[in-house]
CSV table of C-alpha atoms in Angstrom, one decimal:
chain,number,residue,atom,x,y,z
A,284,MET,CA,30.8,-34.7,8.6
A,285,ALA,CA,34.1,-32.6,9.6
A,286,LYS,CA,33.4,-29.2,10.7
A,287,GLY,CA,34.3,-26.6,7.7
A,288,GLU,CA,33.9,-29.4,4.9
A,289,LYS,CA,32.1,-28.3,1.8
A,290,VAL,CA,28.5,-29.6,1.7
A,291,GLY,CA,27.0,-30.0,-1.8
A,292,MET,CA,24.0,-31.8,-3.3
A,293,ARG,CA,25.9,-34.9,-3.3
A,294,GLU,CA,26.3,-34.9,0.3
A,295,VAL,CA,22.8,-34.1,0.6
A,296,SER,CA,21.6,-36.9,-1.8
A,297,GLU,CA,23.9,-39.4,0.3
A,298,ARG,CA,22.0,-38.3,3.3
A,299,ALA,CA,18.7,-38.5,2.2
A,300,GLY,CA,19.3,-41.7,0.1
A,301,VAL,CA,18.1,-40.2,-3.3
A,302,ALA,CA,19.8,-39.2,-6.4
A,303,ILE,CA,21.4,-36.0,-6.7
A,304,SER,CA,18.8,-34.9,-9.6
A,305,THR,CA,15.9,-35.6,-7.0
A,306,VAL,CA,18.0,-33.1,-4.7
A,307,SER,CA,18.0,-30.6,-7.6
A,308,HIS,CA,14.4,-31.0,-8.4
A,309,VAL,CA,13.4,-30.6,-4.8
A,310,LEU,CA,15.5,-27.5,-3.9
A,311,ASN,CA,14.6,-25.9,-7.3
A,312,GLY,CA,11.2,-26.9,-7.6
A,313,THR,CA,11.6,-28.1,-11.1
A,314,ALA,CA,9.8,-31.2,-10.9
A,315,PRO,CA,6.9,-33.1,-9.0
A,316,ILE,CA,8.4,-35.0,-6.0
A,317,SER,CA,6.5,-37.2,-3.6
A,318,GLU,CA,5.7,-35.4,-0.5
A,319,GLU,CA,7.8,-38.2,1.5
A,320,VAL,CA,10.7,-37.9,-0.7
A,321,ARG,CA,10.6,-34.2,-0.6
A,322,ALA,CA,10.5,-34.1,3.1
A,323,ARG,CA,13.7,-36.4,3.3
A,324,VAL,CA,15.7,-34.3,1.2
A,325,LEU,CA,14.9,-30.9,2.9
A,326,ASP,CA,15.5,-32.4,6.4
A,327,ALA,CA,18.8,-33.8,5.2
A,328,ALA,CA,19.7,-30.3,3.5
A,329,ARG,CA,18.6,-28.6,7.0
A,330,GLU,CA,20.7,-31.0,8.9
A,331,LEU,CA,23.8,-30.4,6.9
A,332,GLY,CA,23.5,-26.8,6.7
A,333,TYR,CA,23.0,-26.8,3.0
A,334,LEU,CA,19.6,-25.3,3.0
A,335,ALA,CA,20.5,-22.1,5.1
A,336,ARG,CA,23.4,-21.4,2.7
A,337,ARG,CA,21.6,-21.8,-0.3
A,338,SER,CA,18.6,-19.9,1.1
A,339,ALA,CA,21.0,-17.0,1.6
A,340,ARG,CA,21.6,-17.0,-2.2
A,341,ALA,CA,17.9,-17.0,-2.6
A,342,SER,CA,18.0,-20.3,-4.3
A,343,VAL,CA,15.9,-22.5,-2.5
A,344,ASN,CA,12.3,-23.1,-2.6
A,345,ALA,CA,11.5,-24.6,0.8
A,346,VAL,CA,7.7,-23.7,0.8
A,347,ASN,CA,5.6,-25.7,-2.0
A,348,LYS,CA,2.1,-26.0,-0.6
A,349,VAL,CA,0.4,-23.3,1.9
A,350,LEU,CA,-2.8,-23.7,4.0
A,351,LEU,CA,-4.4,-20.2,3.1
A,352,ALA,CA,-6.9,-19.6,6.2
A,353,VAL,CA,-9.3,-16.7,5.6
A,354,PRO,CA,-12.2,-15.7,7.7
A,355,GLU,CA,-15.5,-16.3,6.0
A,356,ASP,CA,-16.7,-12.6,6.0
A,357,ALA,CA,-13.8,-11.8,3.9
A,358,LEU,CA,-14.3,-14.2,1.0
A,359,PRO,CA,-17.6,-12.6,-0.8
A,360,ASP,CA,-16.2,-10.6,-3.7
A,361,SER,CA,-18.0,-7.3,-3.2
A,362,ASP,CA,-17.2,-3.6,-3.0
A,363,VAL,CA,-17.1,-4.0,1.0
A,364,ASN,CA,-14.4,-6.7,0.8
A,365,LEU,CA,-12.0,-4.7,-1.7
A,366,VAL,CA,-9.4,-4.8,1.1
A,367,SER,CA,-9.1,-8.5,1.7
A,368,TRP,CA,-9.7,-9.1,-2.3
A,369,THR,CA,-6.6,-7.0,-3.1
A,370,ILE,CA,-4.7,-8.8,-0.7
A,371,LEU,CA,-5.8,-12.4,-1.9
A,372,ASN,CA,-5.3,-11.9,-5.5
A,373,ALA,CA,-2.0,-10.5,-5.2
A,374,LEU,CA,-1.2,-13.3,-3.2
A,375,THR,CA,-2.5,-15.8,-5.6
A,376,ARG,CA,-0.1,-14.3,-8.1
A,377,ASP,CA,2.9,-14.2,-6.1
A,378,CYS,CA,2.3,-18.2,-5.1
A,379,GLU,CA,1.9,-18.7,-9.1
A,380,ALA,CA,5.1,-17.0,-9.6
A,381,ARG,CA,6.9,-19.1,-7.3
A,382,GLY,CA,5.1,-22.4,-7.7
A,383,VAL,CA,3.7,-22.4,-4.5
A,384,ARG,CA,0.2,-24.3,-4.2
A,385,LEU,CA,-2.4,-22.7,-1.9
A,386,VAL,CA,-4.7,-24.8,0.0
A,387,PRO,CA,-8.0,-22.8,0.9
A,388,HIS,CA,-9.4,-23.1,4.5
A,389,THR,CA,-12.4,-20.9,5.8
A,390,LEU,CA,-12.2,-19.6,9.2
A,391,GLY,CA,-15.4,-19.7,11.0
A,392,ARG,CA,-15.8,-17.9,14.2
A,393,ASP,CA,-17.3,-20.7,16.0
A,394,ASP,CA,-14.6,-23.0,14.6
A,395,PRO,CA,-12.2,-24.7,17.4
A,396,VAL,CA,-8.9,-23.0,17.3
A,397,GLY,CA,-7.3,-26.0,16.6
A,398,ALA,CA,-8.8,-26.7,13.3
A,399,VAL,CA,-6.6,-24.9,11.2
A,400,ASP,CA,-3.6,-26.8,12.6
A,401,ALA,CA,-5.4,-30.0,12.1
A,402,ALA,CA,-6.4,-29.0,8.4
A,403,ALA,CA,-2.7,-27.9,7.8
A,404,ARG,CA,-1.5,-31.4,8.9
A,405,ALA,CA,-4.1,-33.3,6.9
A,406,ALA,CA,-3.3,-31.3,3.8
A,407,LYS,CA,0.6,-31.9,4.4
A,408,VAL,CA,1.4,-28.2,3.7
A,409,ASP,CA,4.7,-26.5,4.3
A,410,GLY,CA,3.2,-23.5,6.1
A,411,ILE,CA,0.1,-21.6,7.1
A,412,ILE,CA,-0.8,-18.0,5.9
A,413,VAL,CA,-3.7,-16.5,8.0
A,414,ILE,CA,-5.5,-13.2,6.8
A,415,ASN,CA,-7.2,-10.7,8.9
A,416,ASP,CA,-7.9,-13.0,11.7
A,417,ASP,CA,-5.7,-12.1,14.9
A,418,ARG,CA,-7.6,-13.9,17.7
A,419,SER,CA,-5.2,-14.7,20.4
A,420,ALA,CA,-6.2,-18.1,21.1
A,421,LEU,CA,-6.2,-19.0,17.4
A,422,LEU,CA,-2.6,-17.5,16.7
A,423,ASP,CA,-1.2,-19.1,20.1
A,424,THR,CA,-2.5,-22.7,18.9
A,425,ILE,CA,-0.9,-22.0,15.5
A,426,GLY,CA,2.4,-20.9,17.2
A,427,ARG,CA,2.5,-23.9,19.2
A,428,SER,CA,2.2,-26.3,16.3
A,429,GLY,CA,5.6,-25.5,15.3
A,430,MET,CA,4.6,-25.1,11.5
A,431,PRO,CA,5.9,-22.1,9.8
A,432,ALA,CA,3.3,-19.7,9.9
A,433,VAL,CA,2.5,-15.9,8.9
A,434,LEU,CA,-0.3,-13.5,9.7
A,435,ILE,CA,-1.4,-11.0,7.0
A,436,ASN,CA,-3.0,-7.7,8.0
A,437,GLY,CA,-3.0,-8.5,11.8
A,438,GLU,CA,-1.1,-8.2,14.8
A,439,ASP,CA,0.0,-11.1,17.2
A,440,PRO,CA,0.3,-9.5,20.7
A,441,ASN,CA,2.2,-12.5,21.9
A,442,MET,CA,4.6,-12.9,19.0
A,443,HIS,CA,4.0,-16.6,18.6
A,444,ILE,CA,4.0,-16.3,14.7
A,445,ASP,CA,5.5,-13.8,12.0
A,446,SER,CA,3.3,-11.2,10.7
A,447,VAL,CA,2.9,-8.7,8.0
A,448,THR,CA,0.9,-5.7,8.5
A,449,PRO,CA,0.8,-1.9,7.6
A,450,GLY,CA,2.5,0.7,9.6
A,451,ASN,CA,-0.9,1.5,11.1
A,452,ARG,CA,0.1,3.7,14.2
A,453,PHE,CA,2.9,5.6,12.2
A,454,ALA,CA,0.4,6.0,9.3
A,455,ALA,CA,-2.3,7.5,11.3
A,456,LEU,CA,0.1,9.7,13.1
A,457,LYS,CA,1.0,11.1,9.8
A,458,ALA,CA,-2.3,11.4,8.6
A,459,ALA,CA,-3.6,13.2,11.5
A,460,LYS,CA,-0.7,15.6,11.5
A,461,LEU,CA,-1.2,16.5,7.8
A,462,MET,CA,-4.9,17.5,8.7
A,463,MET,CA,-3.5,19.7,11.7
A,464,ASP,CA,-1.1,21.4,9.3
A,465,LYS,CA,-4.1,22.4,7.3
A,466,GLY,CA,-5.7,24.0,10.2
A,467,HIS,CA,-8.0,21.3,11.7
A,468,LEU,CA,-7.3,21.2,15.4
A,469,ARG,CA,-10.6,19.5,16.5
A,470,ILE,CA,-11.1,16.3,14.5
A,471,ILE,CA,-13.4,13.1,14.5
A,472,HIS,CA,-12.2,9.8,14.4
A,473,LEU,CA,-14.5,7.2,13.2
A,474,THR,CA,-13.6,3.7,14.0
A,475,TRP,CA,-14.7,0.4,15.2
A,476,THR,CA,-13.5,-2.1,17.7
A,477,GLY,CA,-12.5,-5.8,17.3
A,478,ARG,CA,-9.2,-5.6,15.3
A,479,LYS,CA,-5.8,-4.9,17.0
A,480,THR,CA,-4.8,-3.3,13.7
A,481,VAL,CA,-7.7,-0.6,14.0
A,482,GLU,CA,-6.6,0.1,17.4
A,483,ARG,CA,-3.3,1.0,16.3
A,484,ARG,CA,-4.7,3.6,13.9
A,485,LEU,CA,-6.7,5.1,17.1
A,486,ASP,CA,-3.3,5.1,18.9
A,487,GLY,CA,-1.8,7.1,16.3
A,488,PHE,CA,-4.5,9.5,15.9
A,489,LEU,CA,-4.2,10.0,19.6
A,490,ASP,CA,-0.3,10.4,19.1
A,491,ALA,CA,-0.9,13.2,17.0
A,492,PHE,CA,-2.8,15.4,19.4
A,493,ARG,CA,-0.1,14.6,22.2
A,494,GLU,CA,2.8,15.4,20.0
A,495,ARG,CA,1.3,18.7,18.8
A,496,GLY,CA,0.2,19.5,22.7
A,497,LEU,CA,-3.5,19.9,21.6
A,498,PRO,CA,-6.1,18.9,24.2
A,499,LEU,CA,-7.4,15.2,23.9
A,500,GLU,CA,-11.1,16.3,24.3
A,501,ASP,CA,-10.6,17.7,20.6
A,502,ALA,CA,-9.7,14.1,19.5
A,503,ILE,CA,-13.5,13.1,19.2
A,504,ILE,CA,-14.0,9.2,19.0
A,505,VAL,CA,-17.1,7.8,17.4
A,506,PRO,CA,-17.4,4.2,17.4
A,507,ALA,CA,-19.3,2.2,14.7
A,508,ALA,CA,-20.7,-1.4,14.6
A,509,GLY,CA,-18.5,-2.6,12.0
A,510,PHE,CA,-16.2,-1.3,9.0
A,511,GLU,CA,-18.9,-1.4,6.3
A,512,PRO,CA,-20.3,1.8,4.6
A,513,GLN,CA,-23.7,1.5,6.3
A,514,HIS,CA,-21.9,1.2,9.8
A,515,GLY,CA,-20.3,4.5,8.8
A,516,ASP,CA,-23.3,6.0,7.6
A,517,GLU,CA,-25.3,4.8,10.9
A,518,ALA,CA,-22.6,5.8,13.5
A,519,LEU,CA,-22.0,9.4,12.1
A,520,SER,CA,-25.7,10.1,11.5
A,521,THR,CA,-26.5,9.3,15.2
A,522,TRP,CA,-23.6,11.4,16.3
A,523,LEU,CA,-24.7,14.2,13.8
A,524,ALA,CA,-28.2,14.2,15.4
A,525,ALA,CA,-26.6,15.0,18.6
A,526,HIS,CA,-24.1,17.7,17.5
A,527,PRO,CA,-25.9,19.5,14.5
A,528,ASP,CA,-23.2,21.9,14.7
A,529,LEU,CA,-20.5,19.1,14.0
A,530,GLY,CA,-19.5,19.6,17.6
A,531,GLY,CA,-17.0,22.2,16.4
A,532,ALA,CA,-15.0,19.8,14.4
A,533,THR,CA,-13.6,20.7,10.9
A,534,ALA,CA,-12.4,17.2,9.8
A,535,LEU,CA,-13.3,13.6,9.9
A,536,PHE,CA,-10.6,11.0,9.8
A,537,CYS,CA,-12.0,7.5,9.2
A,538,ALA,CA,-10.4,4.2,10.2
A,539,ALA,CA,-11.0,2.7,7.0
A,540,ASP,CA,-12.3,3.8,3.4
A,541,ASN,CA,-15.6,1.9,3.8
A,542,LEU,CA,-16.4,3.8,6.9
A,543,ALA,CA,-15.6,7.5,4.9
A,544,PHE,CA,-18.0,6.2,2.0
A,545,GLY,CA,-20.8,5.8,4.6
A,546,ALA,CA,-20.1,8.9,6.5
A,547,MET,CA,-20.0,10.9,3.3
A,548,ARG,CA,-23.4,9.8,2.7
A,549,ALA,CA,-24.5,10.8,6.2
A,550,LEU,CA,-22.6,14.3,6.0
A,551,LYS,CA,-24.4,15.0,2.3
A,552,ARG,CA,-27.7,14.0,3.8
A,553,ALA,CA,-27.6,16.3,6.8
A,554,GLY,CA,-26.8,19.0,4.3
A,555,TYR,CA,-22.7,19.4,5.0
A,556,ARG,CA,-20.3,19.8,2.1
A,557,VAL,CA,-17.0,17.9,1.8
A,558,PRO,CA,-14.8,19.7,2.0
A,559,GLU,CA,-16.3,23.2,2.4
A,560,ASP,CA,-17.8,22.3,5.6
A,561,ILE,CA,-15.7,19.2,6.9
A,562,SER,CA,-12.7,17.7,5.4
A,563,VAL,CA,-12.7,13.8,5.3
A,564,MET,CA,-9.8,11.3,5.2
A,565,GLY,CA,-10.1,7.5,4.8
A,566,PHE,CA,-7.4,4.9,5.3
A,567,ASP,CA,-6.5,1.9,3.2
A,568,GLY,CA,-6.6,3.4,-0.4
A,569,VAL,CA,-9.1,1.1,-2.0
A,570,ALA,CA,-9.7,1.7,-5.6
A,571,LEU,CA,-13.3,3.2,-5.1
A,572,GLY,CA,-12.0,6.3,-3.4
A,573,GLU,CA,-10.4,7.9,-6.6
A,574,LEU,CA,-14.0,7.4,-8.2
A,575,HIS,CA,-15.9,8.9,-5.2
A,576,SER,CA,-17.5,12.6,-5.2
A,577,PRO,CA,-15.3,14.3,-4.2
A,578,PRO,CA,-12.3,11.8,-4.6
A,579,LEU,CA,-11.5,10.7,-1.2
A,580,THR,CA,-8.0,11.5,0.4
A,581,THR,CA,-6.6,8.4,2.1
A,582,VAL,CA,-3.8,6.6,3.7
A,583,SER,CA,-2.8,4.1,0.9
A,584,VAL,CA,-1.6,0.8,2.4
A,585,PRO,CA,0.8,-1.5,0.2
A,586,LEU,CA,-1.9,-4.3,0.1
A,587,GLU,CA,-0.3,-5.8,-3.1
A,588,GLN,CA,3.0,-6.4,-1.3
A,589,PHE,CA,1.6,-8.3,1.7
A,590,GLY,CA,1.9,-11.7,0.1
A,591,ARG,CA,5.3,-11.3,-1.2
A,592,SER,CA,6.6,-10.4,2.1
A,593,ALA,CA,4.6,-13.2,3.8
A,594,LEU,CA,6.1,-15.7,1.4
A,595,ASP,CA,9.6,-14.5,2.2
A,596,LEU,CA,8.9,-14.9,6.0
A,597,LEU,CA,7.7,-18.5,5.3
A,598,GLU,CA,10.7,-19.5,3.5
A,599,ALA,CA,12.9,-17.9,6.1
A,600,ARG,CA,11.1,-19.9,9.0
A,601,ALA,CA,11.0,-23.0,6.9
A,602,ASN,CA,14.7,-22.7,6.3
A,603,SER,CA,15.6,-22.1,9.9
A,604,GLY,CA,14.9,-25.5,11.0
A,605,ALA,CA,15.4,-26.3,14.6
A,606,MET,CA,17.6,-23.0,14.8
A,607,PRO,CA,16.2,-20.4,17.3
A,608,ARG,CA,14.2,-17.6,15.3
A,609,ALA,CA,12.2,-14.8,17.2
A,610,ALA,CA,8.9,-14.0,15.7
A,611,HIS,CA,9.3,-11.2,13.1
A,612,ARG,CA,6.8,-8.4,12.8
A,613,LEU,CA,7.2,-6.6,9.4
A,614,GLU,CA,5.4,-3.3,9.1
A,615,LEU,CA,5.3,-1.8,5.6
A,616,GLY,CA,5.2,1.9,5.3
A,617,CYS,CA,2.1,3.8,3.9
A,618,ASP,CA,1.6,6.9,1.8
A,619,ILE,CA,-1.0,9.7,2.0
A,620,VAL,CA,-3.0,10.3,-1.3
A,621,LEU,CA,-4.4,13.7,-1.4
A,622,ARG,CA,-7.5,14.2,-3.2
A,623,ASP,CA,-10.3,16.9,-3.1
A,624,SER,CA,-12.1,15.6,0.1
A,625,VAL,CA,-9.3,17.5,2.3
A,626,ALA,CA,-9.0,21.1,2.2
A,627,ALA,CA,-7.3,23.8,4.6
A,628,VAL,CA,-9.4,25.6,7.4
A,629,ASP,CA,-10.7,28.9,6.0
A,630,PRO,CA,-9.3,31.5,8.8
A,631,LYS,CA,-12.3,33.7,8.1
A,632,VAL,CA,-14.6,30.9,9.6
A,633,PHE,CA,-13.0,31.7,13.0
A,634,LYS,CA,-13.1,35.5,13.1
């Protein structure tokens, strides 16, 4: 076809060897089409450059079936997994609205890293969405597969696949600075290890001390065994036993709301009042925070927007075909929800 010559559905149908109506159904998702015919039409549309032009006008549905890979510990529907379930429910709604079918796949920690790619090819999906699991070996394998893929709520340090994540570092920086503005200059950070996203929250917490010129020894790091409430309770209880005067801290910033719930239990059991004796802030913005006593101040993460953003990235990746496209890392902004668990420091305390 000559350069600059107009390309339409007729040219795509001729290249793919199908009727124009079939091309229309494939590109608009208006009728069930066999996998083989659908793939042939999309390949022809990519080769002719038609897919990229239609995508720019948001009129192509190039992703109709997606493998959804979720760690097994994120699947139980419980108060502990409110973050994962909020993401999953919103993603399901977004897929239904777009006519995208999800094929579930459970990620076991002992599974070979190639299991996701194998499952995706067996299910003949158009792309892969991974939630929460940012193991480098897993993401590297998916990246090498050449299949469109997006990681939700995680980071790919090697930038092999696209990802959607909260702006963890900047949000934690903003949260810590807010507490400092209220007079809290010695702050405990309750966190856990194993997730790159959580490491960014620690980075942001420390950034606030550096930015304000405060000594890093006043940034007290307390590690927990995990993210569940009992982990927060156990870690802070152990720390309180060794620091009955709170170590001079006036505030506690938790890397997850779940940790904050457990920490507040430990503080109450030890005889401390929130926020009169110590202020507490969480991170995630799950619904239980508002119902807690006192209601939890938290960093609110736009969990319900992750799925929509991930599907947009998958569409863009699928439509790019063989054209070079660097991995995209989309960070979504977070807001602070002020409630009763944070108060300003009483100057009389330090007289």
